[in-house]
XYZ file of N, CA and C in Angstrom:
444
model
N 38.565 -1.743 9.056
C 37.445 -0.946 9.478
C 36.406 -1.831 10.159
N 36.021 -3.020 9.360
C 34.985 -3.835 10.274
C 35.686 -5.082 10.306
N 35.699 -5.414 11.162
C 35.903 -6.943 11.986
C 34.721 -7.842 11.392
N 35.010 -9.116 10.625
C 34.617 -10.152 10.526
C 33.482 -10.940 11.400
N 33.399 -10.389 12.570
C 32.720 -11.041 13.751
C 31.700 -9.862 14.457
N 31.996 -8.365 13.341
C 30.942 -7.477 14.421
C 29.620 -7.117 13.681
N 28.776 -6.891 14.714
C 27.605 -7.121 14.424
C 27.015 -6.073 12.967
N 27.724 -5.166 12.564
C 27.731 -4.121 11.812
C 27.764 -5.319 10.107
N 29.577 -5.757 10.238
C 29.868 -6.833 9.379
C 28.825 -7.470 8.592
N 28.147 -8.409 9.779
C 27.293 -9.628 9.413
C 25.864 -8.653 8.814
N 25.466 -8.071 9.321
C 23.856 -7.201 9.138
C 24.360 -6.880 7.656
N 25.786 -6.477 7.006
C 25.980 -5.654 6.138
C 25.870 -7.120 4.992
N 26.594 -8.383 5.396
C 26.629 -9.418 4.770
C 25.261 -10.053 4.390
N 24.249 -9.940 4.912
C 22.956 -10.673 5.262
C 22.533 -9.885 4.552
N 22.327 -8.194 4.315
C 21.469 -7.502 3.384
C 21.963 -7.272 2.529
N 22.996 -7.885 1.740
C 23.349 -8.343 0.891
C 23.229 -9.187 0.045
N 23.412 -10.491 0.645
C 22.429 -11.559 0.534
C 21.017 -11.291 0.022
N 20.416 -10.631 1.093
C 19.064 -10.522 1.135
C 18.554 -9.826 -0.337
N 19.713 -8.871 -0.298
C 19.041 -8.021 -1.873
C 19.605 -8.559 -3.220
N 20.428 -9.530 -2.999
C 21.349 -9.575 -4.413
C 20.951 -11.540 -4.737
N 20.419 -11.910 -3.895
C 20.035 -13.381 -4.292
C 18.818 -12.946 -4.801
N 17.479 -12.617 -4.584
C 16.499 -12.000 -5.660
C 16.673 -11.410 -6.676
N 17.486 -10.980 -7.259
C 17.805 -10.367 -8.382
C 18.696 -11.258 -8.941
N 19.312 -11.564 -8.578
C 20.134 -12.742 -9.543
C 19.031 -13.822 -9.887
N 17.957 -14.412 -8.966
C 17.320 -14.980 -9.093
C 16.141 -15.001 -10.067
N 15.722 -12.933 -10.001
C 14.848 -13.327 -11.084
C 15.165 -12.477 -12.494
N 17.077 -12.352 -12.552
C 17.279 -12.147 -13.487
C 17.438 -13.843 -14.353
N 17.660 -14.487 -13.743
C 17.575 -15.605 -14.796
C 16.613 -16.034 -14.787
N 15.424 -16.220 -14.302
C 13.925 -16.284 -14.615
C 13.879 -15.597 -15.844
N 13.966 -14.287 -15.482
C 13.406 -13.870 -16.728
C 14.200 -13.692 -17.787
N 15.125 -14.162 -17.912
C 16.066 -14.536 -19.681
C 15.302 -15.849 -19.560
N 15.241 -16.675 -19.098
C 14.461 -18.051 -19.539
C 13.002 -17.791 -19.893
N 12.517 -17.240 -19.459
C 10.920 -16.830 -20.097
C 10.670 -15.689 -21.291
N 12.024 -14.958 -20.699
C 11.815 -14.471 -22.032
C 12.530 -14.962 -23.185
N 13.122 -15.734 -23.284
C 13.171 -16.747 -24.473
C 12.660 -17.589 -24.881
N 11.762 -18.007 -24.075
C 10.619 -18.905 -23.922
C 9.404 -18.480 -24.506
N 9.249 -16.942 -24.306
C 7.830 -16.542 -24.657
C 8.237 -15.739 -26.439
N 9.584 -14.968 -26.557
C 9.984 -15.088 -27.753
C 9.508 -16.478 -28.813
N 10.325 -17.170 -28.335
C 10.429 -18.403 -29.285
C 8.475 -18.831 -29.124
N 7.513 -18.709 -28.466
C 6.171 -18.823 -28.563
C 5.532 -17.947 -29.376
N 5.901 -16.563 -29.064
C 5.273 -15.971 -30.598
C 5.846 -16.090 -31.311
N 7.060 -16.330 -32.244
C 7.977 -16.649 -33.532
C 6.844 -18.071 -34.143
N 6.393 -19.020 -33.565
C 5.774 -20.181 -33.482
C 4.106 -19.290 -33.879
N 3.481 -18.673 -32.854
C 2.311 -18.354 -33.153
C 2.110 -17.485 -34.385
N 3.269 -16.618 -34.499
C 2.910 -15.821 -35.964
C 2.935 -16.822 -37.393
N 4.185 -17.753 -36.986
C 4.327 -18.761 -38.267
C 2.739 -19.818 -38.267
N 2.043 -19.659 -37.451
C 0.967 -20.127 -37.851
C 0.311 -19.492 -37.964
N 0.008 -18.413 -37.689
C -1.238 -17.248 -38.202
C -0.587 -17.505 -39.876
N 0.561 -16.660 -40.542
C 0.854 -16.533 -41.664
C 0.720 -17.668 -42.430
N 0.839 -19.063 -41.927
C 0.005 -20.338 -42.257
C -1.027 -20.606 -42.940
N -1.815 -20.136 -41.758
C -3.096 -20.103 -42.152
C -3.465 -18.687 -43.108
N -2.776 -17.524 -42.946
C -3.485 -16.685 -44.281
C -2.748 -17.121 -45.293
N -1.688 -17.900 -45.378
C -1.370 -17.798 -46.723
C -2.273 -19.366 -47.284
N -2.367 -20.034 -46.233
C -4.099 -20.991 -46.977
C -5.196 -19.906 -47.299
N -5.632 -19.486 -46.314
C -6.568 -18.540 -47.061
C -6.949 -17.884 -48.350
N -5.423 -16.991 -48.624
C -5.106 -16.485 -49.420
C -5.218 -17.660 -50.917
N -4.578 -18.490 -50.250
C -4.195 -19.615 -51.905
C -5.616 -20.135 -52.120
N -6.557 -20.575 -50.991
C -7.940 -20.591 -50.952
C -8.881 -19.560 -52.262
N -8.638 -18.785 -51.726
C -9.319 -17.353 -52.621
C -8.703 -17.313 -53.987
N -7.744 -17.448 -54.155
C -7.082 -17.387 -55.156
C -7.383 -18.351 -56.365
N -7.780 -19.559 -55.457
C -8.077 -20.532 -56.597
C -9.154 -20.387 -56.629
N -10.228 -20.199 -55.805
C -11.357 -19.512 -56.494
C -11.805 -18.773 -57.311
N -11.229 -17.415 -57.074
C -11.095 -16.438 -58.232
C -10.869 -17.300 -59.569
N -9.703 -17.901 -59.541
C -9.451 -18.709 -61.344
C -10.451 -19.493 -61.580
N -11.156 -20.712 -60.860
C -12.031 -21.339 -60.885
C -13.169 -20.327 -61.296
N -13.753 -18.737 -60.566
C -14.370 -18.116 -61.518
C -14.205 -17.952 -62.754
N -12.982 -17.486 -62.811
C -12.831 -17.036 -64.081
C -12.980 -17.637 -65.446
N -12.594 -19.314 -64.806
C -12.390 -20.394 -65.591
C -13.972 -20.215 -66.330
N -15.000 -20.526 -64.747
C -16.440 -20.596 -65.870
C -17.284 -19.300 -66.268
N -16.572 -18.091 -66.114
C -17.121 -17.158 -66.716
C -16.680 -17.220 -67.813
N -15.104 -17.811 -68.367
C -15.044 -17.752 -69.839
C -15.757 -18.624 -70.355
N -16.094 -19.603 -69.668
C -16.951 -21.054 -70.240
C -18.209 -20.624 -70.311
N -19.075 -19.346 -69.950
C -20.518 -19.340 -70.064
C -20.797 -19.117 -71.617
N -21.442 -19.965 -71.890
C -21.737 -19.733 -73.162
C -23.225 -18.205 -73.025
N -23.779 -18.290 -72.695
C -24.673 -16.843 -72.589
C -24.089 -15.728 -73.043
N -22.547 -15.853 -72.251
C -21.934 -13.966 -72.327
C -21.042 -14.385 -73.898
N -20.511 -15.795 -74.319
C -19.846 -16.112 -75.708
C -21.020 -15.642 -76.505
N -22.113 -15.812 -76.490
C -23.010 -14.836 -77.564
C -23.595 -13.613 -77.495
N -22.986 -13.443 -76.257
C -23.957 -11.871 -76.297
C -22.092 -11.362 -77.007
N -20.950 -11.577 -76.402
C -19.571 -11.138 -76.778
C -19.872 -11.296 -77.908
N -19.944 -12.516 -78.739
C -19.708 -12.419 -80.124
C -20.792 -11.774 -80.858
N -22.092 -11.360 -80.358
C -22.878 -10.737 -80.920
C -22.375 -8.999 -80.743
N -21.803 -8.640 -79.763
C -21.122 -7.468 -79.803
C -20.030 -7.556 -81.136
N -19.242 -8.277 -80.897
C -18.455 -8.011 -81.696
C -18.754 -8.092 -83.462
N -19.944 -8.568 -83.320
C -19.687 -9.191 -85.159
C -20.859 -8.089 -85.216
N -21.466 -7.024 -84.219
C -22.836 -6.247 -84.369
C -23.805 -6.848 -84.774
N -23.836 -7.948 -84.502
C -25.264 -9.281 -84.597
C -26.420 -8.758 -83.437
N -27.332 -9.179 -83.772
C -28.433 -8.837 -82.799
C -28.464 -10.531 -82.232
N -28.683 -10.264 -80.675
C -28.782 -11.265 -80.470
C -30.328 -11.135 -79.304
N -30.135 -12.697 -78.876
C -31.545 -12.498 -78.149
C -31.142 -12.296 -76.593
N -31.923 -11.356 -76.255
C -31.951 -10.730 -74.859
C -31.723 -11.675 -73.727
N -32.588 -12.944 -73.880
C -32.508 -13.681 -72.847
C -31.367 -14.323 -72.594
N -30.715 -14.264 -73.623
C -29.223 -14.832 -73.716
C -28.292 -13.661 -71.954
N -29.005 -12.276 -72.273
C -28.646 -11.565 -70.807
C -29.103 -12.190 -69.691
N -30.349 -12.604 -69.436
C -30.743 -12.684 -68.535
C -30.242 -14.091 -67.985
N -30.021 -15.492 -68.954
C -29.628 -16.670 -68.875
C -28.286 -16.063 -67.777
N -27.728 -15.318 -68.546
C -26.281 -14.877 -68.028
C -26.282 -14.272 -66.784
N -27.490 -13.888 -66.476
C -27.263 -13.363 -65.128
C -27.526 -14.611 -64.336
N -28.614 -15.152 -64.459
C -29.060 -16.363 -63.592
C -27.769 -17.412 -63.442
N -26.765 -17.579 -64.535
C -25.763 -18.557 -63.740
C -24.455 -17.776 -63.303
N -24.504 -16.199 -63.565
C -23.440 -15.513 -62.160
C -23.728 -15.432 -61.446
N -25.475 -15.469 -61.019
C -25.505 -15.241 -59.438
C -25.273 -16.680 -58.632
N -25.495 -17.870 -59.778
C -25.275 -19.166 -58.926
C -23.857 -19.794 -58.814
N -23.240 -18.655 -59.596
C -21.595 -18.774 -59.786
C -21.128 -17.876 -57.939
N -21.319 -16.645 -58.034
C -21.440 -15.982 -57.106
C -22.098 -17.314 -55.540
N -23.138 -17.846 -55.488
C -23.289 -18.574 -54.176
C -22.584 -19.567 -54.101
N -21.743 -20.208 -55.255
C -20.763 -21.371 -55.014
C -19.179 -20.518 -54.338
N -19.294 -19.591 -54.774
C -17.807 -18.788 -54.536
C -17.700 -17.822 -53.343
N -17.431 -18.064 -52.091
C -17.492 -17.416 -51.206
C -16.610 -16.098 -51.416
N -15.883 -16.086 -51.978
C -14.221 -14.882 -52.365
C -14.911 -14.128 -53.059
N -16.039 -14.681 -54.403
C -16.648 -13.431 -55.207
C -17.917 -13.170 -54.708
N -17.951 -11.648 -54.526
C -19.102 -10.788 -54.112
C -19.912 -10.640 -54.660
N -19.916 -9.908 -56.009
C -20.651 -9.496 -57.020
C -19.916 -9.481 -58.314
N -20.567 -9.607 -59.462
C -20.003 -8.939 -60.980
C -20.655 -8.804 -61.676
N -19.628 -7.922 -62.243
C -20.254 -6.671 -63.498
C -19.613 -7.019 -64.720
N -20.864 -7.252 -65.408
C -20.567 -7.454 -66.791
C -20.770 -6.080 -67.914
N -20.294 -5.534 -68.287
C -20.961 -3.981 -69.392
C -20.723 -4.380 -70.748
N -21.647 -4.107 -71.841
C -21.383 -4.408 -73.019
C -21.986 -2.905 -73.283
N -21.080 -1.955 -73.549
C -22.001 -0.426 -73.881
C -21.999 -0.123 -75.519
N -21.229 -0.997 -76.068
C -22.001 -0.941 -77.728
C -23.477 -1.486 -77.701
N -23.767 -2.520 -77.322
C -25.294 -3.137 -77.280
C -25.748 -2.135 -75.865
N -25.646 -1.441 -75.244
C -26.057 -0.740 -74.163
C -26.994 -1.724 -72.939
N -26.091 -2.986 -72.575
C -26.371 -3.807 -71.691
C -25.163 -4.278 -70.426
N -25.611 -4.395 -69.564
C -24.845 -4.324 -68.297
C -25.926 -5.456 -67.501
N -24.513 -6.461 -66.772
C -25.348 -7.133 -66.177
C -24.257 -7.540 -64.570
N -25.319 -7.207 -63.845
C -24.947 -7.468 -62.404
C -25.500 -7.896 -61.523
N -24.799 -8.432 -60.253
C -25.215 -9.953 -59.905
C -24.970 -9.433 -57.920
N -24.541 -8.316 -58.003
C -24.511 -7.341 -56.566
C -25.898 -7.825 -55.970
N -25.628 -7.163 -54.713
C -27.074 -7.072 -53.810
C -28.367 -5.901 -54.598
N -29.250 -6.112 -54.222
C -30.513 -5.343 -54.855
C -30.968 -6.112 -56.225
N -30.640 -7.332 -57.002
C -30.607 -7.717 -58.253
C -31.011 -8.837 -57.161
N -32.141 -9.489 -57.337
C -32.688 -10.694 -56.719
C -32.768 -12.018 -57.657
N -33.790 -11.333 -58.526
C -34.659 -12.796 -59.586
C -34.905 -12.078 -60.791
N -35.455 -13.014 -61.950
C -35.004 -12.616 -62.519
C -36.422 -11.799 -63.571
N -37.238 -11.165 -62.070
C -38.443 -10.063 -62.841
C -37.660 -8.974 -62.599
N -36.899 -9.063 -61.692
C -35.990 -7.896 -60.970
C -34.912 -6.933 -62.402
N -34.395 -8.511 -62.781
C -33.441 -7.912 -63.979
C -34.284 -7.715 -65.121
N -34.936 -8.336 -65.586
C -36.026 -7.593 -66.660
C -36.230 -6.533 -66.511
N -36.837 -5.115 -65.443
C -37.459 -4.800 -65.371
C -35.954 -3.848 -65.362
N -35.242 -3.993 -64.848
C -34.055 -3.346 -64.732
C -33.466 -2.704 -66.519
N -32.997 -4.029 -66.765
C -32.854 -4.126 -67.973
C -33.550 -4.038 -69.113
N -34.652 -4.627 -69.426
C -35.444 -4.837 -70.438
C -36.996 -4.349 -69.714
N -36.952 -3.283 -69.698
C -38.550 -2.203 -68.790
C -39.553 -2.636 -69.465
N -39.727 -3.051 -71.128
C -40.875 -3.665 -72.075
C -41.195 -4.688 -72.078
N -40.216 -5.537 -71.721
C -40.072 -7.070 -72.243
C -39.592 -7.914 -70.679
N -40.499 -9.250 -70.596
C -40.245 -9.975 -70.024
C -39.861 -11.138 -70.298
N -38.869 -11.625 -69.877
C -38.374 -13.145 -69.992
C -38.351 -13.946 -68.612
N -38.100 -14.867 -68.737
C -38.309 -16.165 -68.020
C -37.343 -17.274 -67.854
């Protein structure tokens, strides 16, 4: 049908060329980039998850490190054991207790606030926003009586 040498031939050979070398061309471009940019986020997520799981272990040991010196406050060991044994104890022993959760609270970026409730002695102590100093918690707590 076409001769090798007619002008039909060659035009048909050339836009051939013309259309099928770009596409071959930027089909392997793009398997190389896109394995390229695969394998870059596989890399960027393993460091995001990196870094939250520092985060995470961050916070975490904080939290225990709270916890550690909230069991260690001696303030809330007597107001607890004064709950429990129905001892009267002294008030300021609350307020002591608030003054070193809130300075527990500014060492600990992970803890926000806490709530302490003792509702047999009908005392609650919290260390949230609106609870400043400590005329604030008196007045809160103890409406008669001021401590210091």
């Amino acid at each position: 049908m076409w001769k090798k040498k007619s002008v039909t031939f060659q035009w048909l050979i050339s836009y051939m060329l013309l259309l099928i070398v770009p596409i071959v061309i930027s089909g392997s471009v793009f398997v190389a980039l896109n394995s390229n940019v695969k394998k870059n986020a596989v890399n960027l997520n393993d460091i995001i998850l990196q870094s939250l799981k520092k985060d995470f272990d961050s916070n975490i040991m904080e939290l225990r490190n709270a916890h550690i010196e909230l069991s260690a406050n001696s303030n809330l060991k007597r107001i607890i054991n004064g709950v429990n044994l129905s001892e009267n104890f002294d008030k300021k022993d609350a307020v002591n207790a608030w003054k070193e959760l809130k300075s527990l609270i500014n060492t600990n970026s992970s803890v926000k606030s806490i709530y302490v409730n003792f509702p047999q002695k009908n005392i609650a102590i919290y260390t949230g926003s609106g609870v400043s100093d400590s005329d604030t918690i008196n007045q809160v707590a103890f409406p008669s009586e001021k401590y210091e």
